[in-house]
Coordinates of C-alpha atoms and ligand atoms in Angstrom, one line a residue:
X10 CA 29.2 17.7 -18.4
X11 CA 29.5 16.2 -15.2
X12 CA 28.3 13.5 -14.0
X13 CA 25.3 14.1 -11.7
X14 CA 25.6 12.1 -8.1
X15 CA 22.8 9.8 -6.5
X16 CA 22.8 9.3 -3.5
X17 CA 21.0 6.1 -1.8
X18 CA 20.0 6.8 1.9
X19 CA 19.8 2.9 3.1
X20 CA 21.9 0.1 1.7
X21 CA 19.9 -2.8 2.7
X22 CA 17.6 -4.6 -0.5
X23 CA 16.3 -1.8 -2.4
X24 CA 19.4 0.4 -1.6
X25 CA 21.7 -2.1 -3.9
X26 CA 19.7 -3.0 -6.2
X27 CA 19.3 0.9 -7.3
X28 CA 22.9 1.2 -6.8
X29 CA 23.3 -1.7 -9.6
X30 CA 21.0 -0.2 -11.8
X31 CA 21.9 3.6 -11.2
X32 CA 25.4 2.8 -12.5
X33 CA 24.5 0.4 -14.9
X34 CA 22.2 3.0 -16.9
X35 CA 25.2 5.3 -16.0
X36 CA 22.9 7.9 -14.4
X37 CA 25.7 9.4 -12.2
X38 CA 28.7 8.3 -9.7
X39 CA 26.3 6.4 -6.9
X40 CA 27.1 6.7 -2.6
X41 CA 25.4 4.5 -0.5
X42 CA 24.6 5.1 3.0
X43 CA 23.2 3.3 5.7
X44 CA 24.2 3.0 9.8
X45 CA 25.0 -0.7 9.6
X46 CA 28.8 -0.5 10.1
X47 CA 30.7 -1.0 7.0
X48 CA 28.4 -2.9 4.9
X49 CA 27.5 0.2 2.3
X50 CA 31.2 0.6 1.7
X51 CA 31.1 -2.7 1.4
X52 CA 28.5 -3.4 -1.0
X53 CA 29.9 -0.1 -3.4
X54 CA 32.8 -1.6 -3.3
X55 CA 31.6 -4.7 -4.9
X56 CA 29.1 -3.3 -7.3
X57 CA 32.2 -1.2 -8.5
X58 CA 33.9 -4.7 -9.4
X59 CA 31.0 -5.6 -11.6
X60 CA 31.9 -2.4 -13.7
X61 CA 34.7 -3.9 -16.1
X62 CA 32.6 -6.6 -16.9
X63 CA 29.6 -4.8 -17.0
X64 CA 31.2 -1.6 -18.9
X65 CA 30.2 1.1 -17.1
X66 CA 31.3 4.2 -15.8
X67 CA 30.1 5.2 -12.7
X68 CA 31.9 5.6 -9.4
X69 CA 30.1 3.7 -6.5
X70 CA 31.2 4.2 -2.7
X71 CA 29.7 4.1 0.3
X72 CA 30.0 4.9 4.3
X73 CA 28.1 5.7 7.8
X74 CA 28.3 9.2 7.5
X75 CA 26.2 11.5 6.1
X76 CA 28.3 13.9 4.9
X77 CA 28.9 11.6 1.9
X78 CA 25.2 12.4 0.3
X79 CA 26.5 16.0 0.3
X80 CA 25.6 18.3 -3.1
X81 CA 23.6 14.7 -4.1
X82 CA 21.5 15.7 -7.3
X83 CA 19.0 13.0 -6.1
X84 CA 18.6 11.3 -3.2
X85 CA 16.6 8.0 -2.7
X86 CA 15.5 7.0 0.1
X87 CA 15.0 3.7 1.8
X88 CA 16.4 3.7 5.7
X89 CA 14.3 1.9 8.1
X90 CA 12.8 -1.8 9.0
X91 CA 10.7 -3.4 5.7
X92 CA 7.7 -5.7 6.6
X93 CA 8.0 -9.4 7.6
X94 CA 4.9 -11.9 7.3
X95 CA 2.0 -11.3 9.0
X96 CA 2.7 -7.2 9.2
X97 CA 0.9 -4.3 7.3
X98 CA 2.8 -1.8 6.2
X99 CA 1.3 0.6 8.8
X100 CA 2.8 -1.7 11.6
X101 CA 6.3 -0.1 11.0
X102 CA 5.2 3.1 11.5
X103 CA 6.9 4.5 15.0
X104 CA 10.5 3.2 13.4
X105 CA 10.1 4.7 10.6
X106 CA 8.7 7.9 11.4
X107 CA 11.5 8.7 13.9
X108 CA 14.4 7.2 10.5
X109 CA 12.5 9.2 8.2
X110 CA 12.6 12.5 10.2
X111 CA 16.4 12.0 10.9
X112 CA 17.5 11.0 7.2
X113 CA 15.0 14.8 6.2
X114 CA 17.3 16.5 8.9
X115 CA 20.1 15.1 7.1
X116 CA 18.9 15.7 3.3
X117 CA 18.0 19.4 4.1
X118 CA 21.7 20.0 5.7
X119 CA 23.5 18.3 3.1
X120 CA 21.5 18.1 -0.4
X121 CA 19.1 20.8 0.2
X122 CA 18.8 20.9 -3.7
X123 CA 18.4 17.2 -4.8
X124 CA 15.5 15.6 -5.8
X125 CA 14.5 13.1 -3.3
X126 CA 12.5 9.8 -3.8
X127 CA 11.3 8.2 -0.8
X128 CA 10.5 4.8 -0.4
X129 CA 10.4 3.3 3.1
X130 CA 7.2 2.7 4.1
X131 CA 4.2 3.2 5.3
X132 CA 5.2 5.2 2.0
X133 CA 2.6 8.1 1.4
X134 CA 3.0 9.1 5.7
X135 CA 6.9 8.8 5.3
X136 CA 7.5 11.1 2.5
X137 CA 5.1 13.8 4.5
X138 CA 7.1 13.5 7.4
X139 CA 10.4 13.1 5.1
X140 CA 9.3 16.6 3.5
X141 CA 8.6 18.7 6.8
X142 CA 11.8 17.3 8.4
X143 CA 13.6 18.7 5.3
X144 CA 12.7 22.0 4.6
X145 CA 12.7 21.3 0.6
X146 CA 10.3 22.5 -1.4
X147 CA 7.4 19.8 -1.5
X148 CA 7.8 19.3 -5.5
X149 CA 10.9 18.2 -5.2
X150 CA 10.7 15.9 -2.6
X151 CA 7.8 12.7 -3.7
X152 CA 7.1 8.9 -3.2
X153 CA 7.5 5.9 -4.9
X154 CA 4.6 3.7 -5.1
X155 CA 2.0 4.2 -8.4
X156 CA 5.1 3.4 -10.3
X157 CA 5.5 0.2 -8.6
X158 CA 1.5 -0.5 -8.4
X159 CA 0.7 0.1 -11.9
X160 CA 3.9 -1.9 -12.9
X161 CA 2.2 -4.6 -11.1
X162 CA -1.2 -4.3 -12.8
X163 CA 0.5 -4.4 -15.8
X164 CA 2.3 -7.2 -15.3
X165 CA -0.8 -9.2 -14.5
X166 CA -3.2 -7.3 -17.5
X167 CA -0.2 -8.2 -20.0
X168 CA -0.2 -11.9 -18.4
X169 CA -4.3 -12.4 -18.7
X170 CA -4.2 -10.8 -22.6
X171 CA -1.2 -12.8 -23.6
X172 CA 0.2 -9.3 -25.3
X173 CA 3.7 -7.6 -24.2
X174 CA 3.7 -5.4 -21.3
X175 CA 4.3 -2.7 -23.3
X176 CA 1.3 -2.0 -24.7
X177 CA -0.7 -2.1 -21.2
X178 CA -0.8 1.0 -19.9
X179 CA -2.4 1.3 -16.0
X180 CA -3.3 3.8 -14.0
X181 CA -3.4 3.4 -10.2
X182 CA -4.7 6.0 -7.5
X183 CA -4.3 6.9 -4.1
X184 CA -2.2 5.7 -0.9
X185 CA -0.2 2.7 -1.2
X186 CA -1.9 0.1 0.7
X187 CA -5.1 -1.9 0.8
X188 CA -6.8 0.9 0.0
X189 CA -4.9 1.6 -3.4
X190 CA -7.8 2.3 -6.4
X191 CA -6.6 0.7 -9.7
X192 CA -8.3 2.7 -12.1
X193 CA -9.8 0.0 -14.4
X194 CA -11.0 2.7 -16.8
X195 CA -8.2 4.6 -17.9
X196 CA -6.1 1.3 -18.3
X197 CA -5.6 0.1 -21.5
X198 CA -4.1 -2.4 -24.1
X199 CA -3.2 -0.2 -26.7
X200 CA -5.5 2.5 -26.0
X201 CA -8.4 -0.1 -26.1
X202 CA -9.7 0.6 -22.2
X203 CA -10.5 -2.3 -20.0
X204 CA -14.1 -2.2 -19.9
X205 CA -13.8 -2.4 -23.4
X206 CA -11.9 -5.6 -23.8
X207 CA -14.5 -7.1 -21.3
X208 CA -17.5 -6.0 -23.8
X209 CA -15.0 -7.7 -26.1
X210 CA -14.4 -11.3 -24.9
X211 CA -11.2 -10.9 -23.8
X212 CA -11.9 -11.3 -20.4
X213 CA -14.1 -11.5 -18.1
X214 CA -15.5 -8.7 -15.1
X215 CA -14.5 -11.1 -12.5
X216 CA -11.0 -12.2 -14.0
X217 CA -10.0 -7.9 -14.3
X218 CA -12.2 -8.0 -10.7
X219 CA -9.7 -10.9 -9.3
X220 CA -6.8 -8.9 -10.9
X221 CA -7.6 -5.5 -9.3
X222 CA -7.2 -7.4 -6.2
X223 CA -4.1 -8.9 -6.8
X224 CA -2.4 -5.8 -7.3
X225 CA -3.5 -4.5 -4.1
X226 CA -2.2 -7.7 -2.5
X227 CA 0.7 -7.5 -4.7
X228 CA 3.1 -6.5 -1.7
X229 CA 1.9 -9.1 0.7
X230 CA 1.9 -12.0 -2.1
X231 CA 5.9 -11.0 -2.3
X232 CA 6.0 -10.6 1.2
X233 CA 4.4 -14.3 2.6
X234 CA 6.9 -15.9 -0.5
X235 CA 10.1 -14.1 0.5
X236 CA 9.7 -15.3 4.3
X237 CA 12.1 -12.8 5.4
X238 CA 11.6 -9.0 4.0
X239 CA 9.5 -7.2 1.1
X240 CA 9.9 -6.7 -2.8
X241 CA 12.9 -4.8 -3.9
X242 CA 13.7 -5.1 -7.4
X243 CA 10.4 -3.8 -9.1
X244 CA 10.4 -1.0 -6.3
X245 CA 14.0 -0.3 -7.2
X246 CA 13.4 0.0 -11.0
X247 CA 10.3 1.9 -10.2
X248 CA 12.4 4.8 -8.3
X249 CA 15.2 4.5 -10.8
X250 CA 12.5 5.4 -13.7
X251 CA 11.2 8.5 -11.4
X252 CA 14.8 9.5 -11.0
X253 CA 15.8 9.1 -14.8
X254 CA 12.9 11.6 -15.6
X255 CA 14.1 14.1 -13.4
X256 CA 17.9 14.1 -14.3
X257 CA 17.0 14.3 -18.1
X258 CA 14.3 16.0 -18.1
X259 CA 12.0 13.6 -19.5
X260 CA 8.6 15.0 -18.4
X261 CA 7.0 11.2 -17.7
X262 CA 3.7 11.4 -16.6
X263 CA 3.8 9.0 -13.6
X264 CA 2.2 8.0 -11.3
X265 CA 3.7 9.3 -7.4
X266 CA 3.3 10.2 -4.0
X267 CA 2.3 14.0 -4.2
X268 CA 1.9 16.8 -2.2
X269 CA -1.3 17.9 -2.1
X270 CA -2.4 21.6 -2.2
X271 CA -6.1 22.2 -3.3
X272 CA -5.6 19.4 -5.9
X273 CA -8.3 16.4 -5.1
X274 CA -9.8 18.2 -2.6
X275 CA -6.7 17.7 0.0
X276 CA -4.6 20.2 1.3
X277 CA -1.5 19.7 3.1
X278 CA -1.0 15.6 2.2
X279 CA 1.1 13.5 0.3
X280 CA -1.1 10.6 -1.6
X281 CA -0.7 9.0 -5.3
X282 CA -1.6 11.2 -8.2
X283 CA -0.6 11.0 -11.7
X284 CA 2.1 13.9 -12.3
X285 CA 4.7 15.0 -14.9
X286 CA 8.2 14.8 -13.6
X287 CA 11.1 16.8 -15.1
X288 CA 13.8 18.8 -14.3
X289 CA 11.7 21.2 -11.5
X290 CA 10.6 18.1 -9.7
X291 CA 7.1 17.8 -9.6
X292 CA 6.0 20.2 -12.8
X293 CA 2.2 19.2 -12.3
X294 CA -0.7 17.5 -10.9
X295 CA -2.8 15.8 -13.2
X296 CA -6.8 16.1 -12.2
X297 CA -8.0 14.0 -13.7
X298 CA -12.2 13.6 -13.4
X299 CA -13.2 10.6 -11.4
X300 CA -16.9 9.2 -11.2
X301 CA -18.8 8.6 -8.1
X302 CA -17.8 5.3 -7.2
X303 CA -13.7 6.4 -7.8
X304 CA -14.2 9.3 -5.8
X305 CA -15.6 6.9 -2.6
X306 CA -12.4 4.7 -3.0
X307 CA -10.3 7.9 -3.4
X308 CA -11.7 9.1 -0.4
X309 CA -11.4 5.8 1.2
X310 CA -7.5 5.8 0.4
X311 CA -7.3 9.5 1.4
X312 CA -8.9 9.2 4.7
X313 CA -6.5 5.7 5.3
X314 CA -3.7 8.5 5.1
X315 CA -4.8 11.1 7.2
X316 CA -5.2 8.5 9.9
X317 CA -1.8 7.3 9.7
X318 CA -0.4 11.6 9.5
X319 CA -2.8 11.8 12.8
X320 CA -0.6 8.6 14.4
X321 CA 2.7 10.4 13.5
X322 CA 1.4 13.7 15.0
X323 CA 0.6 11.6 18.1
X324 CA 4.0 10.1 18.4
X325 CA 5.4 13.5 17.8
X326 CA 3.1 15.1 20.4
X327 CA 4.1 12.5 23.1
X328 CA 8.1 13.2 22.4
X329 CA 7.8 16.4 22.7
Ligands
A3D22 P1 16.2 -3.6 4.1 O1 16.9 -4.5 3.2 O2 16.0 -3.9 5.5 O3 17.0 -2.2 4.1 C1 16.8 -1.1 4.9 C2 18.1 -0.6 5.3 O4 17.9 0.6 6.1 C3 18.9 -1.5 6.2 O5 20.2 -1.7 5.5 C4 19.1 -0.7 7.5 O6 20.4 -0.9 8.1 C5 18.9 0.7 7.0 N1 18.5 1.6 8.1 C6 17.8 1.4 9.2 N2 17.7 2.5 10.0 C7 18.4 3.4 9.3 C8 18.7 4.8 9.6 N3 18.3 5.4 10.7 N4 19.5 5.5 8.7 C9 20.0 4.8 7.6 N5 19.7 3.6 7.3 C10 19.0 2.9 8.1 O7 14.8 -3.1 3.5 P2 14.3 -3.0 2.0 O8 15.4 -2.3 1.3 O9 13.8 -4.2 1.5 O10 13.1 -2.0 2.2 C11 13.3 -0.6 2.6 C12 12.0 0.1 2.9 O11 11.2 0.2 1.7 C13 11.1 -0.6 3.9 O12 10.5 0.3 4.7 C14 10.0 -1.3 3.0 O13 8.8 -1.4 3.7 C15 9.9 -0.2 1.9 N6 9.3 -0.7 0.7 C16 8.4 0.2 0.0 C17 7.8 -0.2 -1.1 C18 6.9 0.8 -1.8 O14 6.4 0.5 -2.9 C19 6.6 2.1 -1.2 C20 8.1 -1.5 -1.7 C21 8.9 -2.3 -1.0 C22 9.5 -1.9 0.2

């Protein structure tokens, strides 16, 4: 069989850090693009050195023209500015939209038929303007985000229990941003759900109330530690697990930026809904029932997206 071919649109944190791990799981031979002038062929270059030490085989290589993502199997994408202190993801908005809609142009001329991940943000906006730019069929063409979200609650469950992260098991909802809903019911240690571990003495409402917030801020805690740019290894192994379901067909049910037809209530958007990912892309949408109080801070999240599709719209307006 051949091996299949990533490509990673932006070479900058994220970008090498899924190139390391792309080849490193052996996923597929790995090109990196970005527009700074040499420094994706530079960066393959070196991550190709780790390989005899490392052991794998995977070809890595990298350049300033597009042409190199062509006949890519997936493509993830990462092109534009990240946040610094003091900025909400929303603030990076006009770059963005105007990288995202070029590096679309570029997907749907050269890899009309990959599976593409995008991460930049403000993510749930970007991969809607990502998709129409494209032409791809919306299920093949989704966000990063729950992956990285739920990670993070996880991460901080699995730290307040004292148990291994693998037996927490999260579910997160909604936009990525402040207005994220961590969905404290159907998140569980071992299939025990957290309201029950609270009826249980193993916490406390306002310890799982604290944590609920913590993953919100989880991007901004990174963000004012770092200084100078956002997280990138957890978002990198989050997109590399999305990608891994696609190219084997695992059918994960994960959590991702979605388009939106009917499901939820929405038509038309991209927001984060638990899905199963396989070999067609997005192969559903889980709906999944959600009681009064979700469905406001659904809505919330929802209506947090629209606003930022109306400021694209705008920009685009203006342009044109
Ligand atoms: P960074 O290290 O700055 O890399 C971005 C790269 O994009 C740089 O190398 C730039 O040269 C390159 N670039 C800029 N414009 C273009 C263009 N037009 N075409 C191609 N390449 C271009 O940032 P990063 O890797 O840390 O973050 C990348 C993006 O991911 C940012 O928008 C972050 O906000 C976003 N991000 C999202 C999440 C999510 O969970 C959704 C998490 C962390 C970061």
């Amino acid at each position: 069989m051949a091996r299949k071919k990533i490509a990673l649109v932006g070479a900058g944190q994220i970008g090498g850090t899924l190139a390391l791990l792309a080849a490193q799981k052996e996923l597929g031979d790995v090109v990196l693009f970005d527009i700074a002038e040499g420094m994706p062929a530079g960066k393959a270059l070196d991550l190709a050195e780790t390989s005899p030490v490392e052991g794998f085989n995977a070809s890595l290589t990298g350049g300033n023209d597009y042409s190199i993502i062509e006949g890519a199997d997936v493509v993830i994408v990462t092109a534009g500015i990240p946040r610094k202190p003091g900025m909400s993801r929303d603030d990076l908005i006009g770059i963005n939209s105007g990288v995202c809609k070029t590096v679309g142009e570029a997907i749907g001329k050269y890899a009309p038929n990959a599976f593409v991940i995008v991460i930049t943000n403000p993510l749930d906006v970007m991969v809607w303007v990502l998709q129409q730019a494209s032409g791809l069929p919306p299920e093949r063409v989704v966000g990063m985000a729950g992956v990285l979200d739920s990670a993070r609650f996880r991460y901080f469950l699995a730290e307040e229990f004292n148990v291994s992260v693998e037996d927490v098991t999260a579910f997160v909802l909604g936009g990525h941003g402040d207005t994220m809903v961590p969905l404290v019911r159907y998140s569980t240690v071992a299939g025990i759900p957290l309201p029950d571990l609270v009826k249980m003495g193993w916490t406390t409402q306002e310890k799982l109330d604290a944590i609920v917030q913590r993953t919100r801020d989880g991007g901004a805690e990174i963000v004012k530690l770092l200084k100078t740019g956002s997280a990138f290894y957890a978002p990198a192994a989050s997109a590399i697990q999305m990608a891994e379901s696609y190219l084997k067909d695992q059918k994960r049910v994960l959590p991702v930026a979605a388009h939106l037809s009917g499901q939820y209530g929405q038509d038309d958007l991209y927001v984060g809904v638990p899905t199963i990912i396989g070999a067609g892309g997005v192969e559903k949408i889980i709906e999944i029932e959600l009681n009064d109080e979700e469905k406001a801070m659904f809505q919330n999240s929802v209506d947090a997206v629209k606003t930022l599709v109306d400021v694209v719209k705008k920009l685009d307006a203006e342009k044109s």
